[in-house]
Every structure is written in structure tokens, then in C-alpha cells.
mmCIF file of C-alpha atoms in Angstrom:
data_model
loop_
_atom_site.group_PDB
_atom_site.id
_atom_site.type_symbol
_atom_site.label_atom_id
_atom_site.label_comp_id
_atom_site.label_asym_id
_atom_site.label_seq_id
_atom_site.Cartn_x
_atom_site.Cartn_y
_atom_site.Cartn_z
ATOM 1 C CA GLN Q 1 0.000 0.000 0.000
ATOM 2 C CA VAL Q 2 1.044 3.602 -0.541
ATOM 3 C CA GLN Q 3 3.022 4.934 2.386
ATOM 4 C CA LEU Q 4 4.587 8.338 2.979
ATOM 5 C CA VAL Q 5 6.633 8.968 6.108
ATOM 6 C CA GLU Q 6 7.834 12.436 7.022
ATOM 7 C CA SER Q 7 10.757 13.149 9.326
ATOM 8 C CA GLY Q 8 13.076 15.971 10.284
ATOM 9 C CA GLY Q 9 10.737 18.255 12.169
ATOM 10 C CA GLY Q 10 11.641 19.922 15.440
ATOM 11 C CA VAL Q 11 12.145 23.197 17.257
ATOM 12 C CA VAL Q 12 14.417 25.735 15.568
ATOM 13 C CA GLN Q 13 15.297 29.380 16.127
ATOM 14 C CA PRO Q 14 14.258 32.072 13.655
ATOM 15 C CA GLY Q 15 16.769 32.485 10.850
ATOM 16 C CA ARG Q 16 18.008 28.905 11.084
ATOM 17 C CA SER Q 17 17.500 26.012 8.670
ATOM 18 C CA LEU Q 18 15.800 22.636 8.752
ATOM 19 C CA ARG Q 19 15.490 19.824 6.212
ATOM 20 C CA LEU Q 20 12.394 17.655 6.087
ATOM 21 C CA SER Q 21 12.337 14.233 4.441
ATOM 22 C CA CYS Q 22 9.456 12.263 2.968
ATOM 23 C CA ALA Q 23 10.177 8.551 2.427
ATOM 24 C CA ALA Q 24 7.802 6.934 -0.067
ATOM 25 C CA SER Q 25 6.939 3.299 -0.643
ATOM 26 C CA GLY Q 26 4.250 1.090 -2.149
ATOM 27 C CA PHE Q 27 4.069 2.809 -5.551
ATOM 28 C CA THR Q 28 6.204 3.748 -8.551
ATOM 29 C CA PHE Q 29 7.903 6.787 -7.076
ATOM 30 C CA SER Q 30 9.184 8.143 -10.390
ATOM 31 C CA SER Q 31 5.645 8.329 -11.811
ATOM 32 C CA HIS Q 32 4.118 10.787 -9.363
ATOM 33 C CA GLY Q 33 4.501 14.372 -8.332
ATOM 34 C CA ILE Q 34 4.990 15.009 -4.613
ATOM 35 C CA HIS Q 35 3.676 17.989 -2.638
ATOM 36 C CA TRP Q 36 4.417 19.572 0.715
ATOM 37 C CA VAL Q 37 1.392 21.047 2.473
ATOM 38 C CA ARG Q 38 1.461 22.659 5.915
ATOM 39 C CA GLN Q 39 -1.047 23.465 8.611
ATOM 40 C CA ALA Q 40 -0.360 26.045 11.291
ATOM 41 C CA PRO Q 41 -1.842 25.352 14.747
ATOM 42 C CA GLY Q 42 -5.621 25.712 14.620
ATOM 43 C CA LYS Q 43 -5.528 26.912 11.009
ATOM 44 C CA GLY Q 44 -6.379 25.572 7.575
ATOM 45 C CA LEU Q 45 -4.260 23.883 4.943
ATOM 46 C CA GLU Q 46 -1.585 25.825 3.051
ATOM 47 C CA TRP Q 47 0.124 24.380 0.003
ATOM 48 C CA VAL Q 48 3.904 24.871 0.128
ATOM 49 C CA ALA Q 49 5.569 23.285 -2.904
ATOM 50 C CA VAL Q 50 5.427 20.556 -5.525
ATOM 51 C CA ILE Q 51 8.030 18.629 -7.478
ATOM 52 C CA TRP Q 52 6.989 16.804 -10.606
ATOM 53 C CA TYR Q 53 7.948 13.260 -11.562
ATOM 54 C CA ASP Q 54 10.789 14.572 -13.760
ATOM 55 C CA GLU Q 55 12.630 16.304 -10.849
ATOM 56 C CA ARG Q 56 13.010 19.413 -13.007
ATOM 57 C CA ASN Q 57 9.680 21.160 -12.533
ATOM 58 C CA LYS Q 58 9.288 22.668 -9.080
ATOM 59 C CA TYR Q 59 6.766 25.259 -7.933
ATOM 60 C CA TYR Q 60 6.426 27.152 -4.671
ATOM 61 C CA ALA Q 61 3.928 29.198 -2.726
ATOM 62 C CA ASP Q 62 4.816 32.902 -2.645
ATOM 63 C CA SER Q 63 5.175 32.695 1.152
ATOM 64 C CA VAL Q 64 8.171 30.345 0.895
ATOM 65 C CA LYS Q 65 9.651 31.127 -2.511
ATOM 66 C CA GLY Q 66 13.341 31.933 -2.224
ATOM 67 C CA ARG Q 67 13.605 30.363 1.254
ATOM 68 C CA PHE Q 68 12.466 26.758 0.706
ATOM 69 C CA THR Q 69 13.790 24.246 -1.836
ATOM 70 C CA ILE Q 70 12.106 21.002 -2.806
ATOM 71 C CA SER Q 71 14.083 18.114 -4.276
ATOM 72 C CA ARG Q 72 13.766 14.390 -4.799
ATOM 73 C CA ASP Q 73 16.150 11.422 -4.857
ATOM 74 C CA THR Q 74 14.715 8.630 -6.965
ATOM 75 C CA SER Q 75 17.414 6.192 -5.777
ATOM 76 C CA LYS Q 76 16.086 6.609 -2.224
ATOM 77 C CA ASN Q 77 12.388 7.167 -3.046
ATOM 78 C CA THR Q 78 12.604 10.305 -0.937
ATOM 79 C CA VAL Q 79 11.541 13.917 -1.309
ATOM 80 C CA TYR Q 80 13.174 16.690 0.689
ATOM 81 C CA LEU Q 81 12.137 20.167 1.749
ATOM 82 C CA GLN Q 82 15.093 22.367 2.626
ATOM 83 C CA MET Q 83 13.813 25.250 4.722
ATOM 84 C CA ASP Q 84 16.156 28.212 5.145
ATOM 85 C CA ARG Q 85 15.748 31.570 6.898
ATOM 86 C CA LEU Q 86 12.877 30.212 8.942
ATOM 87 C CA ILE Q 87 10.399 32.633 10.510
ATOM 88 C CA PRO Q 88 7.805 32.079 13.260
ATOM 89 C CA GLU Q 89 5.043 32.016 10.624
ATOM 90 C CA ASP Q 90 6.568 28.776 9.294
ATOM 91 C CA THR Q 91 5.463 26.987 12.479
ATOM 92 C CA ALA Q 92 3.142 24.189 11.356
ATOM 93 C CA VAL Q 93 2.643 20.503 10.800
ATOM 94 C CA TYR Q 94 4.194 19.695 7.432
ATOM 95 C CA TYR Q 95 2.621 16.939 5.359
ATOM 96 C CA CYS Q 96 4.021 15.385 2.226
ATOM 97 C CA ALA Q 97 1.450 14.102 -0.216
ATOM 98 C CA ARG Q 98 1.546 12.087 -3.410
ATOM 99 C CA ASP Q 99 -0.061 13.598 -6.468
ATOM 100 C CA LEU Q 100 -2.730 11.637 -8.263
ATOM 101 C CA TYR Q 101 -0.752 12.257 -11.460
ATOM 102 C CA SER Q 102 2.843 12.701 -12.562
ATOM 103 C CA THR Q 103 2.748 16.449 -12.228
ATOM 104 C CA GLY Q 104 0.807 18.465 -9.663
ATOM 105 C CA TRP Q 105 -2.966 18.382 -9.499
ATOM 106 C CA TYR Q 106 -4.461 16.679 -6.475
ATOM 107 C CA CYS Q 107 -3.075 15.007 -3.333
ATOM 108 C CA ASP Q 108 -4.360 11.450 -3.155
ATOM 109 C CA ASN Q 109 -2.180 9.998 -0.388
ATOM 110 C CA TRP Q 110 -0.738 11.818 2.619
ATOM 111 C CA GLY Q 111 1.849 11.166 5.294
ATOM 112 C CA GLN Q 112 1.148 11.563 8.991
ATOM 113 C CA GLY Q 113 2.966 14.911 9.169
ATOM 114 C CA THR Q 114 5.998 16.268 10.999
ATOM 115 C CA ARG Q 115 5.834 19.261 13.332
ATOM 116 C CA VAL Q 116 8.050 22.296 12.877
ATOM 117 C CA THR Q 117 8.206 24.993 15.541
ATOM 118 C CA VAL Q 118 10.129 28.193 14.895
ATOM 119 C CA SER Q 119 10.701 29.947 18.195
ATOM 120 C CA PRO Q 120 13.482 31.949 19.887
ATOM 121 C CA ASP C 1 -3.720 34.583 -7.514
ATOM 122 C CA ILE C 2 -7.011 32.713 -7.402
ATOM 123 C CA GLN C 3 -8.792 32.737 -4.055
ATOM 124 C CA LEU C 4 -11.220 30.050 -2.887
ATOM 125 C CA THR C 5 -14.019 31.049 -0.516
ATOM 126 C CA GLN C 6 -15.917 28.315 1.289
ATOM 127 C CA SER C 7 -19.324 28.730 2.861
ATOM 128 C CA PRO C 8 -20.422 28.219 5.469
ATOM 129 C CA SER C 9 -17.276 28.137 7.594
ATOM 130 C CA PHE C 10 -19.177 26.251 10.272
ATOM 131 C CA LEU C 11 -22.159 23.929 9.933
ATOM 132 C CA SER C 12 -24.175 22.152 12.603
ATOM 133 C CA ALA C 13 -26.169 19.128 11.399
ATOM 134 C CA SER C 14 -27.734 15.874 12.549
ATOM 135 C CA VAL C 15 -27.072 12.291 11.502
ATOM 136 C CA GLY C 16 -29.130 11.591 8.382
ATOM 137 C CA ASP C 17 -29.216 15.222 7.203
ATOM 138 C CA ARG C 18 -28.330 16.237 3.668
ATOM 139 C CA VAL C 19 -25.465 18.715 3.806
ATOM 140 C CA THR C 20 -24.044 20.987 1.119
ATOM 141 C CA ILE C 21 -20.862 23.053 1.193
ATOM 142 C CA THR C 22 -20.046 25.714 -1.402
ATOM 143 C CA CYS C 23 -16.655 26.763 -2.746
ATOM 144 C CA ARG C 24 -16.369 29.886 -4.895
ATOM 145 C CA ALA C 25 -13.303 30.723 -6.961
ATOM 146 C CA SER C 26 -12.277 34.327 -7.612
ATOM 147 C CA GLN C 27 -11.972 33.497 -11.309
ATOM 148 C CA GLY C 28 -12.903 30.587 -13.544
ATOM 149 C CA ILE C 29 -10.969 27.367 -13.015
ATOM 150 C CA GLY C 30 -12.878 24.999 -15.269
ATOM 151 C CA ASN C 31 -13.373 21.783 -13.312
ATOM 152 C CA SER C 32 -9.925 21.711 -11.640
ATOM 153 C CA LEU C 33 -11.243 21.397 -8.102
ATOM 154 C CA ALA C 34 -10.917 18.819 -5.352
ATOM 155 C CA TRP C 35 -12.531 18.243 -1.965
ATOM 156 C CA TYR C 36 -10.801 16.831 1.124
ATOM 157 C CA GLN C 37 -11.998 15.674 4.527
ATOM 158 C CA GLN C 38 -9.827 16.156 7.596
ATOM 159 C CA LYS C 39 -10.459 14.794 11.074
ATOM 160 C CA PRO C 40 -8.715 16.225 14.166
ATOM 161 C CA GLY C 41 -5.071 15.210 14.408
ATOM 162 C CA LYS C 42 -5.169 13.378 11.084
ATOM 163 C CA ALA C 43 -3.984 14.081 7.562
ATOM 164 C CA PRO C 44 -6.565 15.149 4.971
ATOM 165 C CA ASN C 45 -8.258 12.569 2.769
ATOM 166 C CA LEU C 46 -9.113 13.146 -0.896
ATOM 167 C CA LEU C 47 -12.848 12.751 -1.537
ATOM 168 C CA ILE C 48 -13.546 14.279 -4.954
ATOM 169 C CA TYR C 49 -11.348 15.514 -7.823
ATOM 170 C CA ASP C 50 -12.039 17.145 -11.182
ATOM 171 C CA ALA C 51 -15.049 18.691 -9.408
ATOM 172 C CA SER C 52 -17.211 15.566 -9.556
ATOM 173 C CA THR C 53 -15.079 12.400 -9.745
ATOM 174 C CA LEU C 54 -15.364 10.264 -6.627
ATOM 175 C CA GLN C 55 -11.986 9.054 -5.369
ATOM 176 C CA SER C 56 -11.666 5.287 -5.064
ATOM 177 C CA GLY C 57 -12.938 3.983 -1.728
ATOM 178 C CA VAL C 58 -14.982 7.071 -0.859
ATOM 179 C CA PRO C 59 -18.635 6.331 0.001
ATOM 180 C CA SER C 60 -21.201 7.209 -2.655
ATOM 181 C CA ARG C 61 -23.067 9.518 -0.264
ATOM 182 C CA PHE C 62 -20.399 12.103 -1.152
ATOM 183 C CA SER C 63 -20.821 13.945 -4.440
ATOM 184 C CA GLY C 64 -19.364 17.008 -6.106
ATOM 185 C CA SER C 65 -20.688 19.354 -8.746
ATOM 186 C CA GLY C 66 -20.006 22.654 -10.429
ATOM 187 C CA SER C 67 -17.597 24.273 -12.835
ATOM 188 C CA GLY C 68 -16.123 27.677 -13.513
ATOM 189 C CA THR C 69 -16.384 29.623 -10.268
ATOM 190 C CA GLU C 70 -18.970 27.802 -8.155
ATOM 191 C CA PHE C 71 -18.667 24.297 -6.768
ATOM 192 C CA THR C 72 -20.605 22.200 -4.286
ATOM 193 C CA LEU C 73 -19.825 19.229 -2.081
ATOM 194 C CA ALA C 74 -22.900 17.320 -0.982
ATOM 195 C CA ILE C 75 -23.280 14.584 1.622
ATOM 196 C CA SER C 76 -26.622 12.879 0.999
ATOM 197 C CA SER C 77 -27.120 11.392 4.470
ATOM 198 C CA LEU C 78 -24.658 12.512 7.131
ATOM 199 C CA GLN C 79 -23.063 9.670 9.082
ATOM 200 C CA PRO C 80 -21.309 9.902 12.483
ATOM 201 C CA GLU C 81 -17.908 9.438 10.831
ATOM 202 C CA ASP C 82 -18.537 12.437 8.533
ATOM 203 C CA PHE C 83 -18.190 15.017 11.265
ATOM 204 C CA ALA C 84 -14.952 16.686 10.227
ATOM 205 C CA THR C 85 -13.540 19.722 8.436
ATOM 206 C CA TYR C 86 -13.830 19.894 4.657
ATOM 207 C CA TYR C 87 -11.537 21.811 2.302
ATOM 208 C CA CYS C 88 -11.755 22.615 -1.379
ATOM 209 C CA GLN C 89 -8.564 22.928 -3.445
ATOM 210 C CA GLN C 90 -7.801 24.230 -6.921
ATOM 211 C CA LEU C 91 -4.882 24.184 -9.335
ATOM 212 C CA HIS C 92 -3.888 27.296 -11.262
ATOM 213 C CA SER C 93 -0.554 28.189 -12.854
ATOM 214 C CA TYR C 94 0.957 24.993 -11.411
ATOM 215 C CA ARG C 95 0.183 26.096 -7.845
ATOM 216 C CA LEU C 96 -2.431 24.744 -5.494
ATOM 217 C CA THR C 97 -4.724 26.795 -3.292
ATOM 218 C CA PHE C 98 -6.984 25.572 -0.499
ATOM 219 C CA GLY C 99 -10.203 27.094 0.714
ATOM 220 C CA GLY C 100 -10.536 28.184 4.322
ATOM 221 C CA GLY C 101 -12.418 25.073 5.411
ATOM 222 C CA THR C 102 -15.894 24.144 6.615
ATOM 223 C CA LYS C 103 -16.244 22.474 9.988
ATOM 224 C CA VAL C 104 -19.216 20.104 10.208
ATOM 225 C CA GLU C 105 -20.294 19.454 13.777
ATOM 226 C CA ILE C 106 -23.036 17.430 15.410
ATOM 227 C CA LYS C 107 -26.212 19.353 16.225
#
């Protein structure tokens, strides 16, 4: 069965960096886009970034563009989210999600999430 | 950027009720819209995509309709496990946007 497992969350000071990982299994990893979606405490869902099946096409929300970088390693079936220059507004549970298709349309399978807290 | 506005933001209903949730887009998006259900402490679950296509494994009491700027999620007969928060989501210019959510609670 499709499984996505996030890791790498934690507490970090503003201005510092953190790298999240999303380990995928149970499907053909190279055939699907992968998204990161976050949810601040008590708030709704906010899309963060997507990387297409081809590793070349990457798109970001305006709120993270220039600070976050998404990448994928097909040899490890893993997607990463490098988060630099973190700010308190980045505090959230971060979910990775598989796209229904090879690019980026809809999130049909989700991980359990990893919590990121940005605090002095 | 395209904005998605859900209404109502909160809904109180009883088991067996028919429930509808509306999602309005700030400009036309064709049928590129999905609906998700999220329960407390859990990841979202895809219910509907392409505005009206039921995701595999989702009960048939859920249905979606609409195109352009106005979309609806309907639950024909609310079940105890349906009390949750529902989000719409659209794709435009390769970026996704979620609506603000509708919380469905037990009356």
C-alpha cells in the first residue's frame, strides 16, 4: 500500500534552517509528483511546494519562494524540503502528499505529518 | 492569484441530514477542483477531484458538482464518521490553493 513517512521536524530558532524528508513506498515513485502542504496550529491547509515526476519542474507558494527548496532522490524514493531563513510564521505541521498524477494536481495519499516549531 | 471562498465556515447538522458546502473561486478554473476531509489530528483525505469524480474507496453519499467559479460538495445522508472539516482545493498556474475550510459538527 502507498506509504509516505515524514521526518526531520523539530524546534528551531528564527533564521536557522531545517530539512524535512518524505520517504515513499508502495508505488512507482518516479511516476508521481509530490507535494508539501502545511497546517499552522488551529488553522487551515496551506500548500507549500510541488516537485513533478521529472525532478526538473518545481513550484512554490509565494510565502516560501526563495527560502524553501524542494528536491527528490529517486534512488532513495525520498523527497526533501530544505527550509532556510525560517520565521515564526513557518510553524506548522508539514505533510508530504503524493499527487494523483505525474505532475501536480491533487493530493491522493498523505503522510502523517511532521511538526516544525520556529521559536526563539 | 485565485482565491477560494468556502461557505459556510461552520455547519451544525444531525445524523441523516443532507449537507451541502459551497466553494467559490475568484476566477474561472474549469473543473480543476478537489474536496478533502480532515479529522482532528489526522492528515486530509481526498474525496472528490475534477469537481465531480469520486476518489476510489470514498462512500457514494459524497458527491461534487459545479464548474467555472462555483462548486458544491454534498453529503446525501450525514453519518457519524462524517463530522470533520472539509476543504476545497484548486490548481492554477501549477500552484495549489486551499479554501478556508468548513467544519461540520453534530447538532
